[in-house]
Every structure is written in C-alpha cells, then in structure tokens.
Amino acid sequence: MTPQRPWRLAAFALALSVSAGNALAGNAIAGEADKPQADKASTDQPLGVVELFTSQGCSSCLPADEFFAELAAKENIVALAYHVDYWDYLGWKDTLSRKENTERQYEYMRAFGSRSVYTPQAVINGRSHVKGASRKEVDGALARMESSGQGMRVSIKVSRSSDRVTIDTGDAGTGPSDAHVVIVYFDPPQTIKIGKGENTGRSMTYWNAVSGIQTAGMWHGKAQRYELPMSVISKKGGCAVLLQSVGKDGLPGPILGAALIHKP
C-alpha cells in the first residue's frame, strides 16, 4: 500500500540519548563473576538483516507480518519491524508506530532514489528493498547478497556480564573503513486486537517491533569494543546491533555487520 497523500517529515534525527560507552579492546572486566559470557542467541555473521516497514492499519501488511514472524524466529536473520504512522488516518492508530520509524523509511526512500514509500516494504541489508509479503523476493535478495559479497562482511561478537553487554566488532580487512554502530531496540512479542480501520476485528502477534534507535559510536574499519549497560537491555525486549555505513548526506547505507541481543 502506498500513501494517498503527501507527507512532510522532519529530517532524520534521533533524539534518544546515547547510553553506550566506548572502551578500548584491551580493557579487562575484573572479577570472575563479571567475566563476559557469549550470547547464545548472537551470530558473528548472520545471513542478513531484514527491516520491515509495516502498519496495523494496512490491510496489505497482514501477510507480511505473518511471514516476518518466521524470519524473527531464525537465528541467522536479524529481523526488525518498524511500525509507521502515516496510515493512522484510516481510523486505527497503530499502537506500535513511532514517528522515528517513518523517518527512517523516508531516509531509505531518498537513499534508494525512490519517489514514494509503501507498506509492507522490506529493506534488505540496507542495500535494496522488496515487497515485504513476498517470501520469494526477500529470500532471493538475501541469497543474492550473500553470494555476491554484499552480506554481513564484518563479524560482531556479543557477550554479557552481570552489569553490561560487550560488543566486539571485527576488522574490515580491505573493505569499507567507516560506519556507525547503531543500536535498534525492540519490544517483546505483543498480540494486538485491531478495533478500527481496514483490519477491524483482526488479532496479530507482532515481533521485534522497534521502540528506539541510537548511535553508540563510530567504527573505522578496525576491531573495536563498545559497551551497553545491562539495565538498558533489561527494559526492552532486546536490541540489534547494526554496523551501518552512512553517506555524506547522512542517509543510511549498506549494513556491513549485525547481531541480536535478547533480553536476559
């Protein structure tokens, strides 16, 4: 579904405060009890990242949301659902929508040179977009990028101790040398019954609905360590770590590496 009326959005800006601190890769965490333990849910180099732009008020989105639930259950896929707000005027305000999610979609629109946004839209590895309800298109894009070297090229290892989550990014080798370390928080699964609009009376369980985005630091092509307080993760359903290049115009670019951090 494509919006039927124009929308004027503010420039892409994330107002969330940065709670992640940078630390040298050689820093040690004192105490046996605080020694980081590998996050079993994380994968150093997953197959890819699927960012679904969806809405509870869009009738075309239900099949995409069902397919997305399958993607979210896969350990080798980083799946994130951005609920947008521009379909709220149809009669139902998406309970998971955020203005920042809509802004991210418009930023991708500009980065891809597109003229409009639509739902359900799936952005694959920050490089291209396909129809979010099409299993063939999503799976095909992931496979093509993996085989052509446009998949997750930089490893990200996640470990946790009693009070922090440690994120270790790998070395780029001969690849890109600059990217943002983006933390994308998401909610635990929620079942919502839709009371108005095109999907009146339908109930859907929504997975990995994005609730916040922040930039934790810069990556310059070399192995580096970042830390997040465990208290921040504990308040969310979890988060994804995206190593995403950003153009000089500030638009999001290819995602070079990714990992999931689930709530303890």
XYZ file of N, CA and C in Angstrom:
792
model
N 0.846 -1.188 0.000
C 0.000 0.000 0.000
C 0.883 1.240 0.000
N 0.528 2.197 -0.875
C 1.287 3.441 -0.971
C 0.439 4.576 -0.448
N 1.010 5.498 0.335
C 0.217 6.615 0.873
C -0.474 7.384 -0.236
N -1.725 7.802 0.007
C -2.509 8.520 -0.978
C -2.397 10.032 -0.848
N -1.658 10.509 0.140
C -1.486 11.939 0.266
C -0.071 12.220 0.724
N 0.475 13.406 0.349
C 1.870 13.685 0.666
C 2.082 13.860 2.149
N 3.283 13.546 2.593
C 3.660 13.683 3.997
C 4.961 14.455 4.076
N 4.972 15.437 4.925
C 6.170 16.254 5.100
C 6.792 15.862 6.433
N 7.995 15.337 6.365
C 8.639 14.814 7.555
C 9.896 15.603 7.877
N 10.176 15.690 9.150
C 11.409 16.348 9.577
C 12.594 15.519 9.145
N 13.749 16.152 9.077
C 14.981 15.461 8.703
C 15.257 14.362 9.703
N 15.934 13.342 9.224
C 16.227 12.159 10.059
C 17.032 12.562 11.273
N 16.419 12.438 12.462
C 17.100 12.832 13.691
C 16.681 11.894 14.785
N 17.611 11.439 15.548
C 17.324 10.529 16.635
C 17.586 11.244 17.931
N 16.529 11.467 18.716
C 16.660 12.277 19.915
C 17.025 11.462 21.138
N 17.147 10.145 20.957
C 17.473 9.342 22.119
C 18.887 9.633 22.592
N 19.079 9.685 23.882
C 20.414 9.914 24.425
C 21.256 8.678 24.250
N 22.542 8.856 24.031
C 23.453 7.747 23.821
C 23.907 7.208 25.162
N 23.550 5.959 25.426
C 23.899 5.373 26.709
C 25.058 4.400 26.605
N 25.546 4.199 25.370
C 26.636 3.250 25.207
C 27.972 3.949 25.327
N 28.890 3.392 26.050
C 30.229 3.959 26.208
C 31.227 3.178 25.407
N 32.211 3.868 24.826
C 33.272 3.200 24.094
C 34.367 2.792 25.059
N 34.982 1.663 24.786
C 36.086 1.209 25.610
C 37.134 0.586 24.721
N 38.408 0.630 25.119
C 39.472 0.035 24.344
C 39.307 -1.476 24.320
N 39.696 -2.077 23.202
C 39.501 -3.508 23.049
C 40.281 -4.301 24.080
N 41.316 -3.720 24.629
C 42.133 -4.448 25.568
C 41.664 -4.337 26.994
N 40.634 -3.560 27.265
C 40.164 -3.399 28.640
C 39.667 -4.729 29.188
N 40.010 -5.042 30.414
C 39.571 -6.283 31.041
C 38.413 -5.999 31.974
N 37.536 -6.952 32.150
C 36.444 -6.847 33.099
C 36.835 -7.640 34.330
N 36.975 -6.948 35.435
C 37.510 -7.571 36.634
C 36.486 -8.473 37.288
N 36.983 -9.557 37.893
C 36.112 -10.430 38.682
C 35.575 -11.571 37.883
N 35.694 -12.795 38.412
C 35.215 -13.976 37.698
C 33.724 -13.913 37.450
N 32.962 -13.362 38.425
C 31.511 -13.301 38.276
C 31.095 -12.366 37.162
N 31.938 -11.367 36.860
C 31.598 -10.392 35.832
C 32.232 -10.715 34.484
N 32.880 -11.862 34.382
C 33.511 -12.223 33.119
C 32.431 -12.393 32.052
N 32.593 -11.765 30.868
C 31.556 -11.852 29.849
C 31.299 -13.285 29.407
N 30.040 -13.596 29.176
C 29.646 -14.895 28.659
C 29.061 -14.685 27.266
N 29.401 -15.572 26.350
C 28.921 -15.437 24.981
C 27.404 -15.495 24.942
N 26.799 -14.625 24.164
C 25.353 -14.617 23.990
C 24.977 -15.724 23.004
N 24.276 -16.741 23.483
C 23.949 -17.889 22.647
C 23.083 -17.501 21.464
N 22.341 -16.389 21.600
C 21.431 -16.004 20.526
C 22.126 -15.213 19.418
N 23.371 -14.828 19.655
C 24.058 -13.999 18.668
C 24.778 -14.862 17.646
N 24.922 -14.330 16.440
C 25.674 -14.985 15.391
C 26.694 -13.991 14.876
N 27.976 -14.415 14.790
C 29.023 -13.492 14.388
C 28.707 -12.813 13.060
N 28.295 -13.601 12.085
C 27.973 -13.068 10.764
C 26.688 -13.736 10.257
N 25.535 -13.159 10.615
C 24.256 -13.741 10.174
C 24.094 -13.634 8.665
N 23.085 -14.308 8.156
C 22.826 -14.275 6.719
C 22.518 -12.868 6.251
N 21.761 -12.122 7.051
C 21.429 -10.767 6.638
C 20.478 -10.082 7.592
N 20.112 -8.838 7.242
C 19.215 -8.008 8.043
C 17.975 -7.688 7.214
N 16.803 -7.945 7.791
C 15.531 -7.609 7.144
C 14.833 -6.566 8.000
N 14.611 -5.382 7.440
C 13.898 -4.309 8.122
C 12.543 -4.155 7.439
N 11.480 -4.542 8.155
C 10.129 -4.474 7.593
C 9.440 -3.197 8.038
N 8.903 -2.441 7.086
C 8.099 -1.254 7.385
C 6.636 -1.654 7.191
N 5.876 -1.557 8.285
C 4.532 -2.130 8.308
C 3.602 -1.242 9.115
N 2.312 -1.594 9.120
C 1.336 -0.842 9.889
C 0.149 -1.731 10.228
N -0.360 -1.591 11.444
C -1.558 -2.321 11.842
C -2.778 -1.877 11.038
N -2.731 -0.677 10.487
C -3.867 -0.146 9.748
C -3.848 -0.443 8.272
N -2.883 -1.209 7.815
C -2.731 -1.506 6.390
C -3.151 -2.944 6.118
N -4.183 -3.144 5.322
C -4.685 -4.494 5.058
C -3.677 -5.350 4.309
N -2.803 -4.725 3.538
C -1.800 -5.467 2.780
C -0.663 -5.981 3.655
N -0.607 -5.508 4.904
C 0.530 -5.825 5.766
C 0.374 -7.141 6.525
N -0.832 -7.647 6.670
C -1.041 -8.848 7.472
C -0.212 -10.042 6.983
N -0.194 -10.337 5.672
C 0.646 -11.449 5.206
C 2.129 -11.205 5.469
N 2.552 -9.958 5.357
C 3.959 -9.632 5.616
C 4.291 -9.812 7.088
N 3.377 -9.422 7.974
C 3.605 -9.584 9.405
C 3.705 -11.063 9.780
N 2.893 -11.903 9.130
C 2.944 -13.345 9.400
C 4.262 -13.938 8.917
N 4.709 -13.543 7.748
C 5.993 -14.011 7.221
C 7.149 -13.499 8.083
N 7.024 -12.264 8.536
C 8.065 -11.672 9.372
C 8.249 -12.462 10.664
N 7.158 -12.983 11.234
C 7.256 -13.781 12.452
C 8.160 -14.990 12.235
N 8.124 -15.573 11.053
C 9.009 -16.692 10.725
C 10.465 -16.223 10.659
N 10.689 -15.064 10.056
C 12.050 -14.536 9.957
C 12.616 -14.231 11.337
N 11.771 -13.662 12.206
C 12.220 -13.298 13.542
C 12.618 -14.517 14.363
N 12.088 -15.681 14.024
C 12.393 -16.907 14.763
C 13.702 -17.549 14.310
N 14.269 -17.068 13.205
C 15.502 -17.654 12.680
C 16.726 -17.015 13.334
N 17.646 -17.849 13.799
C 18.831 -17.342 14.488
C 19.817 -16.681 13.540
N 19.730 -16.987 12.243
C 20.695 -16.408 11.300
C 20.148 -15.195 10.562
N 19.004 -14.664 11.020
C 18.415 -13.462 10.432
C 18.217 -12.419 11.530
N 18.634 -11.192 11.261
C 18.324 -10.081 12.152
C 17.096 -9.394 11.569
N 15.949 -9.588 12.215
C 14.665 -9.097 11.697
C 14.126 -7.997 12.599
N 13.813 -6.849 12.009
C 13.338 -5.689 12.755
C 12.090 -5.134 12.078
N 11.044 -4.862 12.870
C 9.774 -4.352 12.329
C 9.585 -2.900 12.739
N 9.538 -2.018 11.765
C 9.325 -0.591 12.005
C 7.869 -0.258 11.684
N 7.080 -0.013 12.726
C 5.680 0.361 12.524
C 5.607 1.860 12.242
N 5.024 2.209 11.099
C 4.958 3.603 10.665
C 3.612 4.209 11.044
N 3.541 5.538 10.970
C 2.338 6.227 11.461
C 1.475 6.857 10.377
N 1.844 6.745 9.094
C 1.099 7.505 8.090
C -0.215 6.849 7.664
N -0.512 5.630 8.181
C -1.823 5.043 7.896
C -2.803 5.245 9.042
N -2.389 5.962 10.088
C -3.269 6.148 11.243
C -4.568 6.865 10.872
N -4.534 7.669 9.815
C -5.720 8.442 9.452
C -6.856 7.563 8.920
N -6.561 6.292 8.628
C -7.602 5.400 8.122
C -8.593 4.977 9.204
N -8.301 5.340 10.454
C -9.256 5.042 11.512
C -8.693 4.281 12.686
N -7.492 3.739 12.530
C -6.862 2.992 13.621
C -5.438 3.483 13.808
N -5.122 3.941 15.016
C -3.768 4.378 15.323
C -2.926 3.166 15.700
N -1.922 2.895 14.902
C -1.032 1.772 15.176
C -0.431 1.945 16.562
N -0.655 0.966 17.432
C -0.203 1.079 18.819
C 1.304 0.969 18.964
N 1.992 0.533 17.908
C 3.447 0.365 17.956
C 4.176 1.357 17.059
N 3.420 2.246 16.423
C 4.043 3.169 15.470
C 4.825 4.268 16.184
N 5.860 4.750 15.497
C 6.694 5.836 16.001
C 7.061 6.740 14.836
N 7.097 8.027 15.080
C 7.483 8.973 14.039
C 8.874 8.662 13.516
N 9.776 8.248 14.424
C 11.160 7.960 14.020
C 11.231 6.782 13.051
N 10.292 5.837 13.182
C 10.266 4.716 12.250
C 9.904 5.187 10.846
N 8.912 6.084 10.779
C 8.522 6.655 9.494
C 9.672 7.451 8.890
N 10.384 8.190 9.721
C 11.508 8.985 9.235
C 12.603 8.093 8.666
N 12.838 6.950 9.312
C 13.861 6.033 8.793
C 13.451 5.507 7.422
N 12.181 5.212 7.242
C 11.735 4.732 5.934
C 11.920 5.810 4.860
N 11.613 7.051 5.212
C 11.797 8.124 4.239
C 13.268 8.354 3.931
N 14.123 8.135 4.896
C 15.557 8.242 4.634
C 16.009 7.164 3.655
N 15.504 5.961 3.818
C 15.821 4.903 2.851
C 15.272 5.261 1.470
N 14.075 5.840 1.415
C 13.496 6.248 0.145
C 14.442 7.180 -0.598
N 14.963 8.155 0.106
C 15.891 9.095 -0.524
C 17.197 8.410 -0.910
N 17.682 7.509 -0.055
C 18.929 6.807 -0.348
C 18.800 5.939 -1.597
N 17.620 5.328 -1.810
C 17.395 4.470 -2.970
C 16.979 5.252 -4.210
N 16.766 6.563 -4.058
C 16.336 7.368 -5.189
C 14.890 7.109 -5.572
N 14.080 6.637 -4.617
C 12.669 6.364 -4.887
C 11.846 7.646 -4.747
N 10.606 7.601 -5.210
C 9.742 8.786 -5.174
C 8.656 8.680 -4.123
N 8.502 7.509 -3.514
C 7.460 7.338 -2.507
C 7.809 6.166 -1.600
N 7.067 6.054 -0.503
C 7.208 4.921 0.399
C 5.958 4.060 0.295
N 6.034 2.850 0.801
C 4.884 1.963 0.761
C 5.008 0.946 1.884
N 3.902 0.298 2.185
C 3.897 -0.822 3.116
C 3.142 -1.979 2.479
N 3.583 -3.218 2.737
C 4.759 -3.583 3.523
C 6.028 -3.553 2.655
N 7.033 -2.878 3.152
C 8.306 -2.771 2.455
C 9.388 -3.433 3.298
N 10.204 -4.266 2.676
C 11.317 -4.904 3.371
C 12.628 -4.378 2.791
N 13.451 -3.779 3.639
C 14.777 -3.328 3.226
C 15.780 -4.410 3.624
N 16.558 -4.855 2.669
C 17.482 -5.961 2.877
C 18.918 -5.443 2.966
N 19.547 -5.657 4.113
C 20.946 -5.284 4.337
C 21.222 -3.803 4.082
N 20.168 -2.978 4.140
C 20.338 -1.555 3.889
C 20.676 -1.236 2.450
N 20.578 -2.225 1.550
C 21.054 -2.056 0.167
C 19.938 -1.959 -0.863
N 18.833 -2.639 -0.649
C 17.735 -2.608 -1.614
C 16.434 -2.931 -0.891
N 15.321 -2.743 -1.592
C 14.029 -3.016 -0.978
C 13.199 -3.913 -1.873
N 12.334 -4.710 -1.237
C 11.445 -5.615 -1.953
C 10.092 -5.600 -1.241
N 9.115 -6.271 -1.822
C 7.802 -6.378 -1.198
C 7.911 -7.248 0.059
N 7.460 -6.688 1.181
C 7.648 -7.373 2.448
C 6.853 -8.648 2.615
N 5.803 -8.828 1.827
C 4.993 -10.037 1.929
C 5.454 -11.134 0.992
N 6.463 -10.855 0.167
C 6.921 -11.822 -0.832
C 8.090 -12.640 -0.290
N 7.811 -13.867 0.088
C 8.859 -14.765 0.576
C 9.951 -14.946 -0.491
N 9.518 -15.084 -1.738
C 10.460 -15.293 -2.832
C 11.413 -14.111 -2.978
N 10.881 -12.891 -2.902
C 11.726 -11.716 -3.095
C 12.674 -11.498 -1.920
N 12.179 -11.688 -0.692
C 13.025 -11.496 0.487
C 14.132 -12.541 0.524
N 13.752 -13.818 0.390
C 14.750 -14.893 0.414
C 15.736 -14.756 -0.738
N 15.221 -14.362 -1.906
C 16.084 -14.208 -3.070
C 17.105 -13.103 -2.879
N 16.673 -11.972 -2.312
C 17.595 -10.856 -2.081
C 18.668 -11.237 -1.072
N 18.291 -11.925 -0.009
C 19.273 -12.363 0.992
C 20.302 -13.298 0.366
N 19.840 -14.242 -0.452
C 20.747 -15.208 -1.066
C 21.680 -14.535 -2.065
N 21.142 -13.632 -2.889
C 21.972 -12.949 -3.883
C 23.058 -12.107 -3.220
N 22.684 -11.387 -2.160
C 23.666 -10.539 -1.492
C 24.741 -11.366 -0.798
N 24.337 -12.490 -0.238
C 25.309 -13.357 0.415
C 26.319 -13.888 -0.595
N 25.849 -14.304 -1.757
C 26.738 -14.895 -2.764
C 27.584 -13.857 -3.486
N 27.136 -12.594 -3.501
C 27.862 -11.546 -4.227
C 28.754 -10.701 -3.324
N 28.874 -11.071 -2.046
C 29.729 -10.319 -1.131
C 29.066 -9.092 -0.547
N 27.735 -8.998 -0.654
C 27.003 -7.867 -0.095
C 26.233 -8.250 1.169
N 26.642 -9.354 1.763
C 26.030 -9.781 3.009
C 26.755 -9.173 4.199
N 26.729 -9.875 5.323
C 27.386 -9.388 6.531
C 28.874 -9.725 6.466
N 29.706 -8.730 6.188
C 31.129 -8.946 5.950
C 31.979 -8.759 7.196
N 31.448 -8.060 8.180
C 32.206 -7.776 9.394
C 31.571 -8.510 10.570
N 32.358 -9.256 11.306
C 31.820 -10.018 12.430
C 31.519 -9.097 13.610
N 30.473 -9.444 14.343
C 30.124 -8.752 15.584
C 29.870 -9.818 16.642
N 30.666 -9.801 17.695
C 30.508 -10.758 18.785
C 29.911 -10.050 19.994
N 28.939 -10.697 20.595
C 28.248 -10.135 21.751
C 28.482 -11.031 22.960
N 28.861 -10.430 24.087
C 28.993 -11.166 25.342
C 28.365 -10.326 26.442
N 28.044 -10.972 27.547
C 27.375 -10.243 28.624
C 27.924 -10.669 29.972
N 27.921 -9.704 30.904
C 28.267 -9.970 32.290
C 27.081 -9.529 33.139
N 27.265 -9.428 34.429
C 26.150 -9.101 35.303
C 25.625 -7.686 35.097
N 26.477 -6.771 34.639
C 26.052 -5.378 34.558
C 26.234 -4.735 33.199
N 26.732 -5.489 32.214
C 26.972 -4.866 30.914
C 26.914 -5.887 29.783
N 26.698 -5.353 28.591
C 26.803 -6.129 27.360
C 27.986 -5.581 26.584
N 28.865 -6.477 26.163
C 30.060 -6.070 25.433
C 29.913 -6.442 23.967
N 30.183 -5.486 23.096
C 30.057 -5.667 21.650
C 31.440 -5.513 21.030
N 31.934 -6.568 20.420
C 33.236 -6.535 19.760
C 33.044 -6.615 18.257
N 33.429 -5.552 17.554
C 33.330 -5.537 16.100
C 34.651 -5.996 15.501
N 34.583 -6.655 14.361
C 35.769 -7.194 13.726
C 36.492 -6.180 12.855
N 37.447 -6.696 12.119
C 38.284 -5.885 11.234
C 37.730 -5.968 9.812
N 37.791 -4.853 9.105
C 37.217 -4.812 7.757
C 38.118 -5.435 6.719
N 39.409 -5.575 7.022
C 40.332 -6.049 6.011
C 40.483 -5.018 4.904
N 40.117 -5.387 3.686
C 40.224 -4.462 2.557
C 38.887 -3.802 2.227
N 37.880 -4.013 3.081
C 36.556 -3.475 2.805
C 36.373 -2.064 3.291
N 35.116 -1.636 3.452
C 34.798 -0.274 3.910
C 35.435 0.012 5.261
N 35.751 1.271 5.512
C 36.508 1.614 6.717
C 35.748 2.506 7.690
N 34.534 2.903 7.380
C 33.781 3.766 8.285
C 32.319 3.345 8.321
N 31.765 3.341 9.529
C 30.352 3.022 9.700
C 29.909 3.476 11.076
N 28.598 3.584 11.252
C 28.026 3.881 12.559
C 27.665 2.578 13.252
N 27.850 2.542 14.562
C 27.368 1.421 15.362
C 25.978 1.821 15.852
N 24.950 1.238 15.253
C 23.567 1.620 15.518
C 22.906 0.561 16.399
N 22.314 1.007 17.495
C 21.580 0.111 18.386
C 20.090 0.318 18.146
N 19.397 -0.751 17.776
C 17.964 -0.690 17.495
C 17.234 -1.531 18.553
N 16.505 -0.861 19.439
C 15.771 -1.559 20.495
C 14.416 -2.017 19.969
N 13.967 -3.181 20.451
C 12.647 -3.656 20.051
C 11.894 -4.230 21.240
N 10.564 -4.282 21.091
C 9.676 -4.763 22.146
C 9.580 -6.285 22.111
N 9.192 -6.885 23.227
C 8.873 -8.319 23.206
C 7.623 -8.551 22.372
N 7.324 -9.798 21.986
C 6.136 -10.078 21.178
C 4.862 -9.578 21.864
N 3.980 -8.979 21.059
C 2.728 -8.450 21.587
C 1.572 -8.840 20.668
N 0.499 -9.331 21.249
C -0.699 -9.635 20.470
C -1.663 -8.463 20.582
N -2.014 -7.901 19.439
C -2.862 -6.710 19.388
C -4.156 -7.045 18.648
N -5.291 -6.662 19.231
C -6.563 -6.761 18.529
C -6.907 -5.395 17.964
N -7.101 -5.353 16.671
C -7.314 -4.088 15.966
C -8.795 -3.740 15.978
N -9.111 -2.557 16.491
C -10.504 -2.199 16.732
C -11.167 -1.385 15.643
N -10.393 -0.786 14.735
C -10.970 0.054 13.690
C -10.152 -0.093 12.407
N -10.628 0.561 11.367
C -9.882 0.611 10.115
C -10.013 -0.633 9.266
N -9.070 -0.799 8.330
C -9.141 -1.870 7.333
C -9.047 -3.264 7.941
N -8.395 -3.369 9.112
C -8.204 -4.681 9.726
C -9.062 -4.881 10.975
N -10.210 -4.230 11.021
C -11.098 -4.301 12.188
C -11.381 -5.752 12.584
N -11.194 -6.035 13.885
C -11.509 -7.351 14.413
C -10.400 -8.370 14.303
N -9.334 -8.038 13.577
C -8.224 -8.973 13.419
C -7.270 -8.865 14.607
N -6.693 -9.984 14.987
C -5.664 -10.009 16.024
C -4.366 -10.505 15.398
N -3.261 -9.894 15.791
C -1.966 -10.255 15.227
C -0.910 -10.170 16.319
N -0.008 -11.128 16.338
C 1.139 -11.060 17.241
C 2.295 -10.420 16.493
N 2.782 -9.325 17.026
C 3.849 -8.555 16.373
C 5.182 -8.817 17.068
N 6.176 -9.123 16.276
C 7.504 -9.476 16.775
C 8.510 -8.379 16.469
N 9.417 -8.176 17.411
C 10.570 -7.272 17.221
C 10.161 -5.892 16.717
N 9.072 -5.356 17.290
C 8.631 -4.008 16.917
C 9.597 -2.981 17.483
N 10.172 -2.177 16.612
C 11.213 -1.230 17.010
C 10.638 -0.141 17.916
N 11.332 0.079 19.038
C 10.880 1.076 20.016
C 11.889 2.197 20.226
N 13.056 2.107 19.613
C 14.051 3.159 19.779
C 15.309 2.868 18.976
N 15.977 3.932 18.559
C 17.215 3.803 17.798
C 18.230 4.797 18.353
N 19.474 4.368 18.477
C 20.519 5.296 18.890
C 21.839 4.890 18.244
N 22.730 5.838 18.118
C 24.071 5.573 17.609
C 25.026 5.484 18.781
N 25.701 4.339 18.896
C 26.576 4.105 20.040
C 27.999 4.565 19.789
N 28.359 4.798 18.534
C 29.729 5.225 18.250
C 30.059 5.056 16.784
N 31.309 5.288 16.467
C 31.817 5.148 15.109
C 32.755 3.945 15.033
N 32.749 3.295 13.884
C 33.666 2.192 13.601
C 34.521 2.605 12.413
N 35.820 2.424 12.524
C 36.738 2.909 11.487
C 37.518 1.785 10.816
N 36.877 0.638 10.687
C 37.494 -0.444 9.934
C 38.361 -1.382 10.739
N 38.599 -1.067 11.999
C 39.433 -1.901 12.845
C 38.617 -2.496 13.987
N 39.119 -3.602 14.541
C 38.451 -4.227 15.674
C 38.306 -3.230 16.804
N 37.130 -3.178 17.381
C 36.856 -2.199 18.431
C 35.815 -2.756 19.386
N 35.812 -2.249 20.612
C 34.869 -2.704 21.637
C 33.956 -1.565 22.076
N 32.684 -1.912 22.275
C 31.676 -0.979 22.771
C 30.936 -1.672 23.909
N 30.356 -0.885 24.800
C 29.632 -1.463 25.923
C 28.272 -0.795 26.103
N 27.291 -1.603 26.519
C 25.961 -1.122 26.879
C 25.663 -1.580 28.303
N 25.035 -0.731 29.103
C 24.643 -1.186 30.438
C 23.533 -2.231 30.341
N 23.644 -3.290 31.113
C 22.634 -4.343 31.091
C 21.256 -3.802 31.472
N 21.221 -2.770 32.299
C 19.941 -2.213 32.741
C 19.125 -1.679 31.566
N 19.800 -1.191 30.529
C 19.098 -0.678 29.355
C 18.457 -1.831 28.585
N 19.201 -2.914 28.386
C 18.677 -4.067 27.658
C 17.518 -4.692 28.414
N 17.619 -4.728 29.737
C 16.608 -5.393 30.562
C 15.241 -4.723 30.459
N 15.218 -3.443 30.097
C 13.964 -2.713 29.988
C 13.273 -2.948 28.641
N 13.964 -3.587 27.717
C 13.439 -3.793 26.374
C 13.230 -5.278 26.115
N 12.694 -5.602 24.940
C 12.604 -6.988 24.542
C 13.933 -7.510 24.052
N 14.816 -6.579 23.729
C 16.134 -6.892 23.203
C 16.557 -5.787 22.272
N 17.659 -5.994 21.575
C 18.100 -4.997 20.600
C 18.961 -5.662 19.537
N 19.124 -4.958 18.449
C 20.023 -5.383 17.380
C 21.167 -4.393 17.294
N 22.333 -4.893 16.971
C 23.499 -4.057 16.713
C 23.724 -4.061 15.206
N 23.679 -2.896 14.594
C 23.893 -2.768 13.157
C 25.145 -1.958 12.902
N 26.039 -2.487 12.116
C 27.212 -1.740 11.676
C 26.866 -1.190 10.300
N 26.394 0.073 10.256
C 25.798 0.619 9.040
C 26.562 1.821 8.534
N 26.952 1.756 7.279
C 27.615 2.898 6.659
C 26.601 4.008 6.436
N 27.068 5.242 6.484
C 26.209 6.410 6.320
C 26.861 7.348 5.317
N 26.094 7.806 4.342
C 26.642 8.684 3.319
C 26.940 10.075 3.842
N 27.654 10.864 3.044
C 27.984 12.237 3.433
C 26.729 13.083 3.612
N 25.642 12.662 2.968
C 24.370 13.369 3.105
C 23.589 12.904 4.332
N 24.178 11.973 5.101
C 23.525 11.486 6.306
C 22.526 10.364 6.084
N 22.390 9.895 4.868
C 21.426 8.849 4.561
C 21.999 7.474 4.900
N 21.132 6.550 5.358
C 21.616 5.213 5.712
C 22.085 4.455 4.482
N 23.155 3.672 4.669
C 23.725 2.913 3.575
C 23.785 1.429 3.896
N 24.661 0.700 3.212
C 24.766 -0.744 3.423
C 25.094 -1.114 4.867
N 24.488 -2.201 5.322
C 24.785 -2.746 6.640
C 25.874 -3.790 6.469
N 26.982 -3.605 7.176
C 28.170 -4.442 6.995
C 28.233 -5.594 7.975
N 27.577 -5.439 9.125
C 27.586 -6.489 10.136
C 26.394 -6.287 11.054
N 25.983 -7.347 11.741
C 24.817 -7.244 12.623
C 24.833 -8.369 13.640
N 24.131 -8.128 14.742
C 23.969 -9.147 15.784
C 22.725 -8.831 16.592
N 22.156 -9.844 17.220
C 20.999 -9.677 18.091
C 21.400 -9.838 19.556
N 20.808 -9.022 20.406
C 20.980 -9.163 21.856
C 19.588 -9.315 22.448
N 19.308 -10.487 22.988
C 17.990 -10.722 23.566
C 17.976 -10.321 25.029
N 16.794 -9.990 25.516
C 16.637 -9.631 26.917
C 17.082 -10.796 27.801
N 17.850 -10.515 28.867
C 18.319 -11.596 29.744
C 17.140 -12.376 30.316
